[in-house]
CSV table of C-alpha atoms in Angstrom, one decimal:
chain,number,residue,atom,x,y,z
A,1,MET,CA,-29.8,38.0,-89.3
A,2,ALA,CA,-28.9,37.9,-85.6
A,3,LEU,CA,-29.9,40.8,-83.4
A,4,ALA,CA,-27.1,43.2,-82.6
A,5,ASP,CA,-27.1,42.8,-78.8
A,6,GLU,CA,-24.6,41.4,-76.2
A,7,PHE,CA,-26.0,37.9,-76.7
A,8,SER,CA,-25.2,37.8,-80.4
A,9,LYS,CA,-21.4,37.5,-80.0
A,10,TYR,CA,-19.1,35.3,-78.1
A,11,ARG,CA,-18.5,36.3,-74.5
A,12,SER,CA,-15.8,34.6,-72.4
A,13,PRO,CA,-17.6,32.6,-69.6
A,14,LEU,CA,-14.7,33.7,-67.3
A,15,VAL,CA,-16.2,37.2,-67.3
A,16,SER,CA,-19.8,36.7,-68.3
A,17,ARG,CA,-20.5,33.7,-66.0
A,18,TYR,CA,-18.0,33.3,-63.2
A,19,ALA,CA,-15.7,36.2,-62.4
A,20,SER,CA,-16.3,38.7,-59.7
A,21,LYS,CA,-17.1,42.3,-60.8
A,22,GLU,CA,-14.0,43.5,-59.0
A,23,MET,CA,-11.7,41.1,-60.8
A,24,ALA,CA,-13.3,41.7,-64.1
A,25,PHE,CA,-12.8,45.4,-63.7
A,26,ASN,CA,-9.2,44.9,-62.7
A,27,PHE,CA,-8.4,43.5,-66.2
A,28,SER,CA,-10.8,45.8,-68.0
A,29,ASP,CA,-9.8,48.3,-70.8
A,30,ARG,CA,-10.8,51.2,-68.5
A,31,LYS,CA,-8.5,50.1,-65.8
A,32,LYS,CA,-5.6,49.4,-68.2
A,33,PHE,CA,-5.8,52.6,-70.2
A,34,SER,CA,-6.4,54.8,-67.1
A,35,THR,CA,-3.2,53.3,-65.7
A,36,TRP,CA,-1.4,54.2,-69.0
A,37,ARG,CA,-2.4,57.8,-68.4
A,38,LYS,CA,-1.2,57.8,-64.8
A,39,LEU,CA,2.1,56.4,-66.0
A,40,TRP,CA,2.4,59.2,-68.6
A,41,ILE,CA,1.6,61.7,-65.8
A,42,TYR,CA,4.3,60.2,-63.5
A,43,LEU,CA,6.8,60.4,-66.3
A,44,ALA,CA,6.0,64.1,-67.0
A,45,GLN,CA,6.1,65.0,-63.4
A,46,ALA,CA,9.5,63.4,-62.9
A,47,GLU,CA,10.9,64.9,-66.2
A,48,LYS,CA,9.7,68.3,-65.0
A,49,ALA,CA,11.2,67.9,-61.6
A,50,LEU,CA,14.6,67.1,-63.2
A,51,GLY,CA,14.6,70.2,-65.4
A,52,LEU,CA,12.8,69.5,-68.6
A,53,PRO,CA,10.6,72.4,-69.9
A,54,ILE,CA,7.3,70.9,-68.8
A,55,THR,CA,4.7,73.2,-67.2
A,56,ASP,CA,2.4,72.8,-64.2
A,57,ALA,CA,-0.5,73.6,-66.6
A,58,GLN,CA,0.4,70.7,-68.9
A,59,ILE,CA,0.5,68.2,-66.0
A,60,ALA,CA,-2.7,69.6,-64.6
A,61,GLU,CA,-4.4,69.2,-67.9
A,62,MET,CA,-3.3,65.5,-68.1
A,63,GLU,CA,-4.5,64.9,-64.5
A,64,THR,CA,-7.9,66.5,-65.4
A,65,HIS,CA,-8.4,64.0,-68.2
A,66,ALA,CA,-6.8,61.0,-66.7
A,67,GLU,CA,-10.1,59.1,-66.4
A,68,ASP,CA,-12.3,60.4,-69.2
A,69,ILE,CA,-11.2,58.1,-71.9
A,70,ASP,CA,-12.8,58.4,-75.4
A,71,PHE,CA,-12.8,54.7,-76.3
A,72,SER,CA,-14.6,55.3,-79.6
A,73,MET,CA,-11.9,57.8,-80.7
A,74,ALA,CA,-9.1,55.4,-79.5
A,75,ALA,CA,-10.7,52.6,-81.5
A,76,ASP,CA,-10.8,54.7,-84.7
A,77,GLU,CA,-7.2,55.8,-84.2
A,78,GLU,CA,-6.1,52.2,-83.7
A,79,ARG,CA,-7.8,51.1,-86.9
A,80,LYS,CA,-6.0,53.8,-88.7
A,81,LEU,CA,-2.6,53.5,-87.1
A,82,ARG,CA,-2.5,49.8,-86.3
A,83,HIS,CA,-0.8,50.7,-83.0
A,84,ASP,CA,-2.7,50.6,-79.7
A,85,VAL,CA,-0.3,52.8,-77.7
A,86,MET,CA,-0.1,55.5,-80.3
A,87,ALA,CA,-3.8,55.4,-80.7
A,88,HIS,CA,-4.2,56.3,-77.0
A,89,VAL,CA,-1.4,58.9,-77.1
A,90,HIS,CA,-3.3,60.6,-79.9
A,91,THR,CA,-6.6,60.3,-78.0
A,92,PHE,CA,-5.2,61.6,-74.8
A,93,ALA,CA,-3.5,64.5,-76.7
A,94,HIS,CA,-6.7,65.4,-78.4
A,95,TYR,CA,-8.2,66.2,-75.0
A,96,CYS,CA,-5.0,67.6,-73.6
A,97,PRO,CA,-3.8,70.0,-76.4
A,98,THR,CA,-1.5,71.9,-74.2
A,99,ALA,CA,0.2,68.7,-72.9
A,100,ALA,CA,0.2,67.0,-76.3
A,101,PRO,CA,3.9,67.7,-77.1
A,102,ILE,CA,5.2,66.1,-73.9
A,103,ILE,CA,2.9,63.0,-73.6
A,104,HIS,CA,5.0,59.8,-73.8
A,105,LEU,CA,8.2,61.9,-74.0
A,106,GLY,CA,11.2,59.7,-74.5
A,107,ALA,CA,9.2,56.5,-73.8
A,108,THR,CA,8.5,53.4,-75.8
A,109,SER,CA,5.3,51.4,-75.9
A,110,CYS,CA,6.5,49.0,-73.2
A,111,TYR,CA,6.8,51.9,-70.8
A,112,VAL,CA,3.0,51.8,-70.4
A,113,GLY,CA,2.4,48.2,-71.5
A,114,ASP,CA,4.9,46.4,-69.3
A,115,ASN,CA,4.7,48.7,-66.3
A,116,THR,CA,0.9,48.4,-66.3
A,117,VAL,CA,1.2,44.6,-66.3
A,118,THR,CA,3.6,44.6,-63.3
A,119,LYS,CA,1.4,47.0,-61.4
A,120,CYS,CA,-1.6,44.8,-62.2
A,121,PHE,CA,0.2,41.7,-61.1
A,122,LYS,CA,1.3,43.2,-57.8
A,123,PHE,CA,-2.1,44.7,-57.0
A,124,THR,CA,-4.1,41.5,-58.0
A,125,ILE,CA,-1.9,39.1,-56.0
A,126,SER,CA,-1.9,41.3,-52.9
A,127,GLU,CA,-5.5,42.5,-52.9
A,128,TYR,CA,-7.4,39.6,-54.4
A,129,ILE,CA,-5.6,36.3,-54.8
A,130,LYS,CA,-3.8,36.2,-51.5
A,131,ILE,CA,-6.8,37.4,-49.5
A,132,SER,CA,-9.1,34.9,-51.2
A,133,LEU,CA,-6.6,32.1,-50.5
A,134,ALA,CA,-6.4,33.3,-46.8
A,135,ARG,CA,-10.2,32.9,-46.5
A,136,VAL,CA,-10.0,29.4,-47.9
A,137,LEU,CA,-7.2,28.6,-45.4
A,138,ASP,CA,-9.2,30.0,-42.6
A,139,ARG,CA,-12.3,27.9,-43.4
A,140,LEU,CA,-10.3,24.7,-43.9
A,141,ALA,CA,-8.4,25.3,-40.7
A,142,ASN,CA,-11.6,25.6,-38.7
A,143,PHE,CA,-12.8,22.4,-40.4
A,144,ALA,CA,-9.6,20.5,-39.6
A,145,GLU,CA,-9.7,21.6,-36.0
A,146,LYS,CA,-13.4,20.6,-35.6
A,147,TYR,CA,-12.8,17.1,-37.1
A,148,ALA,CA,-9.2,16.6,-35.9
A,149,ASP,CA,-10.0,13.4,-33.9
A,150,LEU,CA,-12.9,12.0,-36.0
A,151,PRO,CA,-11.6,8.6,-37.3
A,152,THR,CA,-12.1,7.8,-41.0
A,153,LEU,CA,-10.7,5.3,-43.4
A,154,GLY,CA,-7.5,6.3,-45.1
A,155,PHE,CA,-7.1,5.4,-48.7
A,156,THR,CA,-4.0,4.5,-50.7
A,157,HIS,CA,-4.4,3.6,-54.4
A,158,TYR,CA,-8.1,4.4,-53.6
A,159,GLN,CA,-8.2,1.2,-51.5
A,160,PRO,CA,-9.0,1.2,-47.8
A,161,ALA,CA,-5.8,1.6,-45.7
A,162,GLN,CA,-4.9,2.5,-42.1
A,163,LEU,CA,-7.3,4.9,-40.4
A,164,THR,CA,-6.6,8.7,-40.3
A,165,THR,CA,-9.0,11.4,-39.2
A,166,VAL,CA,-11.2,13.8,-41.2
A,167,GLY,CA,-9.2,16.7,-39.8
A,168,LYS,CA,-5.9,15.2,-40.7
A,169,ARG,CA,-6.9,14.7,-44.3
A,170,ALA,CA,-8.0,18.4,-44.4
A,171,SER,CA,-4.6,19.4,-43.0
A,172,LEU,CA,-3.0,17.8,-46.1
A,173,TRP,CA,-5.1,20.1,-48.2
A,174,LEU,CA,-4.1,23.0,-46.0
A,175,GLN,CA,-0.4,22.2,-46.3
A,176,ASP,CA,-0.5,22.4,-50.1
A,177,LEU,CA,-2.4,25.7,-49.9
A,178,CYS,CA,0.1,27.1,-47.4
A,179,MET,CA,2.8,26.3,-50.0
A,180,ASP,CA,0.8,28.2,-52.6
A,181,MET,CA,0.5,31.2,-50.3
A,182,ARG,CA,4.3,31.3,-49.9
A,183,ASN,CA,4.7,30.9,-53.6
A,184,LEU,CA,2.4,33.9,-54.2
A,185,GLU,CA,4.2,36.0,-51.6
A,186,ARG,CA,7.5,35.2,-53.3
A,187,ALA,CA,6.2,36.1,-56.7
A,188,ARG,CA,4.7,39.4,-55.5
A,189,ASP,CA,7.9,40.3,-53.5
A,190,ASP,CA,10.1,39.5,-56.5
A,191,LEU,CA,8.1,41.7,-58.8
A,192,ARG,CA,9.8,44.9,-60.0
A,193,PHE,CA,8.9,47.8,-62.1
A,194,ARG,CA,10.1,47.8,-65.7
A,195,GLY,CA,10.9,51.4,-65.2
A,196,VAL,CA,12.0,54.1,-67.7
A,197,LYS,CA,14.3,52.3,-70.1
A,198,GLY,CA,13.6,53.5,-73.6
A,199,THR,CA,13.3,51.6,-76.9
A,200,THR,CA,15.8,48.8,-76.5
A,201,GLY,CA,16.4,49.2,-72.8
A,202,THR,CA,19.5,51.4,-73.1
A,203,GLN,CA,17.8,54.6,-71.9
A,204,ALA,CA,19.4,56.4,-74.9
A,205,SER,CA,16.4,58.6,-75.5
A,206,PHE,CA,16.4,59.9,-71.9
A,207,LEU,CA,20.1,60.4,-72.0
A,208,GLN,CA,19.6,62.6,-75.0
A,209,LEU,CA,16.7,64.5,-73.3
A,210,PHE,CA,19.0,65.2,-70.3
A,211,GLN,CA,22.0,66.1,-72.5
A,212,GLY,CA,24.2,63.2,-71.4
A,213,ASP,CA,23.5,63.5,-67.7
A,214,HIS,CA,23.5,59.9,-66.5
A,215,ASP,CA,22.6,60.8,-62.9
A,216,LYS,CA,19.4,62.5,-64.0
A,217,VAL,CA,18.5,59.5,-66.1
A,218,GLU,CA,19.0,57.2,-63.2
A,219,GLU,CA,17.0,59.6,-60.9
A,220,LEU,CA,14.2,59.7,-63.5
A,221,ASP,CA,14.0,55.9,-63.4
A,222,ARG,CA,14.0,55.9,-59.6
A,223,MET,CA,11.4,58.7,-59.3
A,224,VAL,CA,8.9,57.1,-61.7
A,225,THR,CA,9.4,53.7,-60.1
A,226,GLU,CA,8.6,55.2,-56.7
A,227,LYS,CA,5.5,57.1,-58.0
A,228,ALA,CA,4.2,53.8,-59.4
A,229,GLY,CA,4.4,52.1,-55.9
A,230,PHE,CA,7.5,50.0,-56.4
A,231,LYS,CA,10.7,50.0,-54.4
A,232,LYS,CA,12.8,48.6,-57.2
A,233,ALA,CA,13.0,48.5,-61.0
A,234,TYR,CA,14.8,45.9,-63.1
A,235,LEU,CA,18.3,47.2,-63.7
A,236,VAL,CA,18.5,45.8,-67.2
A,237,THR,CA,15.8,45.2,-69.7
A,238,GLY,CA,15.4,44.8,-73.5
A,239,GLN,CA,12.5,46.6,-75.0
A,240,THR,CA,10.4,44.6,-72.5
A,241,TYR,CA,11.0,43.2,-69.1
A,242,SER,CA,12.2,39.6,-69.3
A,243,ARG,CA,9.2,37.4,-70.1
A,244,LYS,CA,10.4,35.1,-67.3
A,245,VAL,CA,8.6,37.5,-65.0
A,246,ASP,CA,5.3,36.3,-66.4
A,247,ILE,CA,6.5,32.7,-65.8
A,248,ASP,CA,7.2,33.4,-62.2
A,249,CYS,CA,3.8,34.9,-61.6
A,250,LEU,CA,1.7,32.5,-63.6
A,251,SER,CA,3.6,29.5,-62.2
A,252,SER,CA,2.4,30.4,-58.7
A,253,LEU,CA,-1.2,30.5,-60.1
A,254,ALA,CA,-0.8,27.2,-62.0
A,255,SER,CA,0.6,25.6,-58.8
A,256,LEU,CA,-2.5,26.8,-57.0
A,257,GLY,CA,-4.7,25.3,-59.7
A,258,SER,CA,-3.0,22.0,-59.2
A,259,THR,CA,-3.7,22.1,-55.4
A,260,VAL,CA,-7.4,23.1,-55.9
A,261,HIS,CA,-7.9,20.3,-58.4
A,262,LYS,CA,-6.5,17.7,-55.9
A,263,ILE,CA,-8.7,19.0,-53.1
A,264,CYS,CA,-11.8,19.1,-55.1
A,265,THR,CA,-11.1,15.7,-56.6
A,266,ASP,CA,-10.9,14.3,-53.0
A,267,ILE,CA,-14.2,16.0,-52.2
A,268,ARG,CA,-15.8,14.4,-55.2
A,269,LEU,CA,-14.5,11.0,-54.3
A,270,LEU,CA,-15.7,11.4,-50.7
A,271,ALA,CA,-19.1,12.6,-52.0
A,272,ASN,CA,-19.4,9.3,-53.9
A,273,LEU,CA,-18.9,7.5,-50.6
A,274,LYS,CA,-21.5,9.8,-49.0
A,275,GLU,CA,-19.0,10.7,-46.3
A,276,ILE,CA,-18.6,14.4,-47.1
A,277,GLU,CA,-20.7,16.7,-49.3
A,278,GLU,CA,-20.4,20.2,-50.6
A,279,PRO,CA,-23.3,22.6,-50.0
A,280,PHE,CA,-26.5,21.7,-51.8
A,281,GLU,CA,-29.2,24.4,-51.9
A,282,LYS,CA,-32.8,23.8,-51.3
A,283,GLU,CA,-34.0,24.3,-54.9
A,284,GLN,CA,-30.8,23.0,-56.5
A,285,ILE,CA,-31.2,20.3,-59.2
A,286,GLY,CA,-28.5,17.7,-59.5
A,287,SER,CA,-29.6,16.1,-62.7
A,288,SER,CA,-32.2,16.9,-65.4
A,289,ALA,CA,-33.0,13.2,-65.7
A,290,MET,CA,-32.4,11.8,-62.2
A,291,PRO,CA,-34.1,14.0,-59.6
A,292,TYR,CA,-32.5,12.2,-56.6
A,293,LYS,CA,-28.9,13.1,-57.5
A,294,ARG,CA,-26.8,15.5,-55.5
A,295,ASN,CA,-23.9,16.1,-57.9
A,296,PRO,CA,-20.7,17.9,-56.5
A,297,MET,CA,-21.1,20.6,-59.2
A,298,ARG,CA,-19.0,23.2,-57.3
A,299,ALA,CA,-16.0,20.8,-56.9
A,300,GLU,CA,-16.4,19.7,-60.5
A,301,ARG,CA,-16.4,23.4,-61.6
A,302,CYS,CA,-13.2,23.9,-59.7
A,303,CYS,CA,-11.5,20.9,-61.3
A,304,SER,CA,-12.6,22.0,-64.7
A,305,LEU,CA,-11.3,25.6,-64.4
A,306,ALA,CA,-8.2,24.4,-62.5
A,307,ARG,CA,-7.2,22.3,-65.5
A,308,HIS,CA,-7.5,25.5,-67.7
A,309,LEU,CA,-5.4,27.4,-65.2
A,310,VAL,CA,-2.7,24.7,-65.3
A,311,ALA,CA,-2.8,24.5,-69.1
A,312,LEU,CA,-2.3,28.3,-69.4
A,313,MET,CA,1.1,27.9,-67.9
A,314,ALA,CA,2.4,26.7,-71.3
A,315,ASP,CA,1.8,30.2,-72.8
A,316,PRO,CA,4.4,32.2,-70.8
A,317,LEU,CA,6.9,29.3,-71.0
A,318,GLN,CA,6.8,29.3,-74.7
A,319,THR,CA,6.6,33.1,-75.0
A,320,ALA,CA,9.7,33.5,-73.0
A,321,ALA,CA,11.5,30.9,-75.0
A,322,VAL,CA,10.8,32.4,-78.4
A,323,GLN,CA,11.6,36.1,-77.8
A,324,TRP,CA,14.2,37.2,-80.3
A,325,LEU,CA,17.1,39.4,-79.1
A,326,GLU,CA,15.7,42.6,-77.5
A,327,ARG,CA,12.1,41.8,-78.3
A,328,THR,CA,9.5,40.4,-80.8
A,329,LEU,CA,5.9,41.3,-81.0
A,330,ASP,CA,4.6,37.7,-81.1
A,331,ASP,CA,4.3,37.9,-77.3
A,332,SER,CA,1.5,40.5,-77.4
A,333,ALA,CA,-1.6,38.8,-78.6
A,334,ASN,CA,-0.9,35.7,-76.5
A,335,ARG,CA,-0.3,37.8,-73.3
A,336,ARG,CA,-3.6,39.7,-73.9
A,337,ILE,CA,-5.3,36.4,-73.3
A,338,SER,CA,-3.1,34.2,-71.1
A,339,LEU,CA,-2.3,36.8,-68.4
A,340,PRO,CA,-5.8,38.0,-67.5
A,341,GLU,CA,-7.3,34.6,-67.9
A,342,SER,CA,-4.8,33.1,-65.4
A,343,PHE,CA,-5.7,35.6,-62.8
A,344,LEU,CA,-9.4,35.5,-63.5
A,345,THR,CA,-9.4,31.7,-63.3
A,346,ALA,CA,-7.4,31.7,-60.1
A,347,ASP,CA,-9.9,34.1,-58.5
A,348,ILE,CA,-12.9,32.1,-59.6
A,349,ILE,CA,-11.6,28.7,-58.3
A,350,LEU,CA,-10.7,30.3,-55.0
A,351,SER,CA,-14.1,32.0,-54.5
A,352,THR,CA,-15.8,28.7,-55.5
A,353,LEU,CA,-13.6,26.7,-53.1
A,354,GLN,CA,-14.3,29.2,-50.3
A,355,ASN,CA,-18.0,28.6,-50.9
A,356,ILE,CA,-17.5,24.9,-50.7
A,357,THR,CA,-15.4,25.0,-47.5
A,358,GLU,CA,-17.9,27.3,-45.8
A,359,GLY,CA,-20.6,24.6,-46.2
A,360,LEU,CA,-18.9,21.3,-46.2
A,361,VAL,CA,-21.1,18.6,-44.6
A,362,VAL,CA,-19.7,15.6,-42.8
A,363,TYR,CA,-21.7,12.4,-42.2
A,364,PRO,CA,-20.1,10.7,-39.2
A,365,LYS,CA,-22.5,7.7,-39.2
A,366,VAL,CA,-21.6,6.9,-42.8
A,367,ILE,CA,-17.9,7.2,-42.0
A,368,GLU,CA,-18.4,4.9,-38.9
A,369,ARG,CA,-20.2,2.3,-41.0
A,370,HIS,CA,-17.4,2.2,-43.5
A,371,ILE,CA,-14.9,1.8,-40.7
A,372,ARG,CA,-16.8,-1.1,-39.2
A,373,HIS,CA,-16.8,-2.7,-42.6
A,374,GLU,CA,-13.0,-2.6,-42.9
A,375,LEU,CA,-11.7,-2.4,-39.4
A,376,PRO,CA,-11.8,-6.1,-38.5
A,377,PHE,CA,-9.2,-6.8,-41.2
A,378,MET,CA,-7.0,-4.0,-40.0
A,379,ALA,CA,-7.3,-5.1,-36.4
A,380,THR,CA,-5.8,-8.6,-37.1
A,381,GLU,CA,-2.3,-7.6,-36.1
A,382,ASN,CA,-3.7,-6.2,-32.8
A,383,ILE,CA,-5.6,-9.5,-32.2
A,384,ILE,CA,-2.4,-11.5,-32.9
A,385,MET,CA,-0.4,-9.4,-30.4
A,386,ALA,CA,-3.1,-9.8,-27.7
A,387,MET,CA,-3.2,-13.6,-28.2
A,388,VAL,CA,0.6,-13.8,-27.8
A,389,LYS,CA,0.4,-11.7,-24.6
A,390,ALA,CA,-2.2,-14.2,-23.4
A,391,GLY,CA,0.2,-17.1,-24.0
A,392,GLY,CA,-0.6,-18.0,-27.6
A,393,ASN,CA,1.8,-18.9,-30.4
A,394,ARG,CA,2.3,-16.1,-32.9
A,395,GLN,CA,2.4,-18.5,-35.9
A,396,ASP,CA,-0.6,-20.5,-34.9
A,397,CYS,CA,-2.6,-17.3,-34.3
A,398,HIS,CA,-1.5,-15.9,-37.7
A,399,GLU,CA,-2.7,-19.0,-39.5
A,400,LYS,CA,-6.1,-18.9,-37.7
A,401,ILE,CA,-6.6,-15.3,-38.6
A,402,ARG,CA,-5.5,-15.9,-42.2
A,403,VAL,CA,-8.1,-18.6,-42.7
A,404,LEU,CA,-10.9,-16.6,-40.9
A,405,SER,CA,-10.0,-13.4,-42.9
A,406,GLN,CA,-10.2,-15.2,-46.2
A,407,GLU,CA,-13.6,-16.7,-45.3
A,408,ALA,CA,-14.9,-13.3,-44.3
A,409,ALA,CA,-13.5,-11.7,-47.5
A,410,ALA,CA,-15.3,-14.3,-49.5
A,411,VAL,CA,-18.6,-13.3,-47.8
A,412,VAL,CA,-18.0,-9.7,-48.7
A,413,LYS,CA,-16.8,-10.1,-52.3
A,414,GLN,CA,-18.7,-13.2,-53.5
A,415,GLU,CA,-21.9,-13.0,-51.5
A,416,GLY,CA,-22.2,-9.2,-51.1
A,417,GLY,CA,-22.5,-9.7,-47.3
A,418,ASP,CA,-21.0,-7.7,-44.4
A,419,ASN,CA,-17.6,-8.3,-43.0
A,420,ASP,CA,-18.2,-11.0,-40.4
A,421,LEU,CA,-14.6,-11.6,-39.4
A,422,LEU,CA,-15.2,-10.4,-35.8
A,423,ALA,CA,-18.2,-12.9,-35.4
A,424,ARG,CA,-16.0,-15.7,-36.7
A,425,VAL,CA,-13.3,-14.8,-34.2
A,426,LYS,CA,-15.8,-14.8,-31.4
A,427,ARG,CA,-17.1,-18.2,-32.4
A,428,ASP,CA,-13.7,-19.8,-32.5
A,429,PRO,CA,-12.7,-21.3,-29.1
A,430,TYR,CA,-9.0,-20.6,-29.9
A,431,PHE,CA,-9.6,-16.9,-29.1
A,432,THR,CA,-11.5,-17.3,-25.8
A,433,PRO,CA,-8.6,-15.8,-23.8
A,434,ILE,CA,-9.0,-12.4,-25.5
A,435,LEU,CA,-12.8,-12.2,-26.1
A,436,GLY,CA,-13.1,-9.6,-23.3
A,437,GLN,CA,-10.5,-7.4,-25.1
A,438,LEU,CA,-12.1,-7.4,-28.5
A,439,ASP,CA,-14.1,-4.1,-28.1
A,440,ASP,CA,-10.9,-2.3,-27.0
A,441,LEU,CA,-8.9,-3.9,-29.8
A,442,LEU,CA,-11.4,-2.6,-32.3
A,443,ASP,CA,-11.8,0.9,-31.0
A,444,PRO,CA,-11.2,3.2,-34.0
A,445,THR,CA,-9.5,5.9,-31.9
A,446,THR,CA,-6.6,3.4,-31.2
A,447,PHE,CA,-5.9,3.2,-35.0
A,448,ILE,CA,-5.4,7.0,-35.8
A,449,GLY,CA,-1.9,7.3,-34.3
A,450,ARG,CA,-1.0,11.0,-33.6
A,451,ALA,CA,-3.3,12.4,-36.2
A,452,PRO,CA,-5.1,14.8,-33.8
A,453,GLN,CA,-1.8,16.0,-32.2
A,454,GLN,CA,-0.3,16.5,-35.7
A,455,VAL,CA,-3.3,18.6,-36.7
A,456,SER,CA,-3.1,20.8,-33.6
A,457,ARG,CA,0.6,21.4,-34.0
A,458,PHE,CA,0.3,22.1,-37.7
A,459,LEU,CA,-2.5,24.6,-37.2
A,460,SER,CA,-0.8,26.5,-34.4
A,461,GLU,CA,2.7,26.6,-35.9
A,462,GLU,CA,2.1,27.0,-39.6
A,463,VAL,CA,-1.5,27.9,-40.5
A,464,HIS,CA,-2.5,30.4,-37.8
A,465,PRO,CA,0.7,32.5,-38.1
A,466,LEU,CA,0.3,32.6,-41.9
A,467,LEU,CA,-3.2,33.9,-41.5
A,468,GLU,CA,-2.3,36.6,-38.9
A,469,PRO,CA,-1.8,39.4,-41.5
A,470,TYR,CA,-5.2,38.8,-43.0
A,471,LYS,CA,-7.3,38.7,-39.8
A,472,ALA,CA,-9.2,41.9,-40.6
A,473,LYS,CA,-10.3,40.6,-44.0
A,474,LEU,CA,-11.3,37.0,-43.3
A,475,ASN,CA,-15.0,37.5,-42.3
A,476,VAL,CA,-16.4,37.8,-45.8
A,477,LYS,CA,-18.7,35.0,-47.0
A,478,ILE,CA,-19.0,33.9,-50.6
A,479,ASP,CA,-22.4,33.4,-52.3
A,480,LEU,CA,-22.1,32.1,-55.8
A,481,GLU,CA,-24.4,33.6,-58.4
A,482,LEU,CA,-24.3,30.5,-60.5
């Protein structure tokens, strides 16, 4: 029989292996149920202020016990009642006997359930996800600036193409991440409080409590919304807020996952070429069988978890689609998994990507060798133009270059040799008029167009202004535990 310890049951790797302690706490039972209690206190305070017979002593009693949650009692109550919210109402009431009659007064389960979720969404996006993303943007911006004018082979279809620069490629990563930041800001700013709406969203229970006074019911909604830290509540809801709210928030996270997967795939491809590597620690082992290997395990982890983050998007889409009328409970179990896992996964891939971008290693000599191997083919148009300027015939020159290029390509592909096109050009008397220009015609910096200028403008006009609100929180490094 297995020992009854923490290692004898399944534990989600998101929490046990990867997540930060802060993010794990943010989605913990303690955080959730203490938020429920705060929401019950806000409701009681507002109801008292609007004239219901609730005493200061009752509210003080609730405030005294807001954090001391008896989880064992709550679990026993839930097993008996089969209702998590009522289990916690009973548990809270047990420790607050004076306040027991007014706890959850007029409310429905979604008053604490949905409002806790919107508070958690807003807090997590603002205090964790956006700040982590800002740090990644900052590290990549520094990287792009440092290597803005370092020529490197561009690739289309993963075949060598026109040159770009290492910094320009990083600016493409940055641009996607900037879009993700704006998506997150929009999702956070669009978030509203579910508010105080009652069983099916009509506020009928509160209208009864306030004896038909519509103004007091609206004021109650406004007061509780303000106490919870929101400027607005949804004006209409069913029993729940529209599950499209979950779609809005998780789609911004899934989009971020797509971006991170693309960036880390690029890093993995470049690591194969030995042009760029993620950090590799002194005692790190790349392979149990091949001790020489330096596998890009951080980038691979990001890709693996990013796929999970993108796949989680299917849950809120389907949940919103299958909600019946004012509400069905088949959303509940799914949301207990998909909502926290989306935020936990987003936080993990950002912290891992930050660690990668803080230690990216570039190998200019390897990059230069790859350029030398391909550049003679790319320079053929420049050679033709130089010959025409020297009095040559464009068509004759094109035919000469075509023949020499195919001969050089055969050496590369069939014999495994180096690209000797330049040597063939130098040996051919036809090209004597431009031999003195060949070095200039093959200067890699003449093939990168406006890449350095584009990087500079992009950083100054888009990235740096986006990072300005986060300046005080950028200087935090990430050390991965695993």
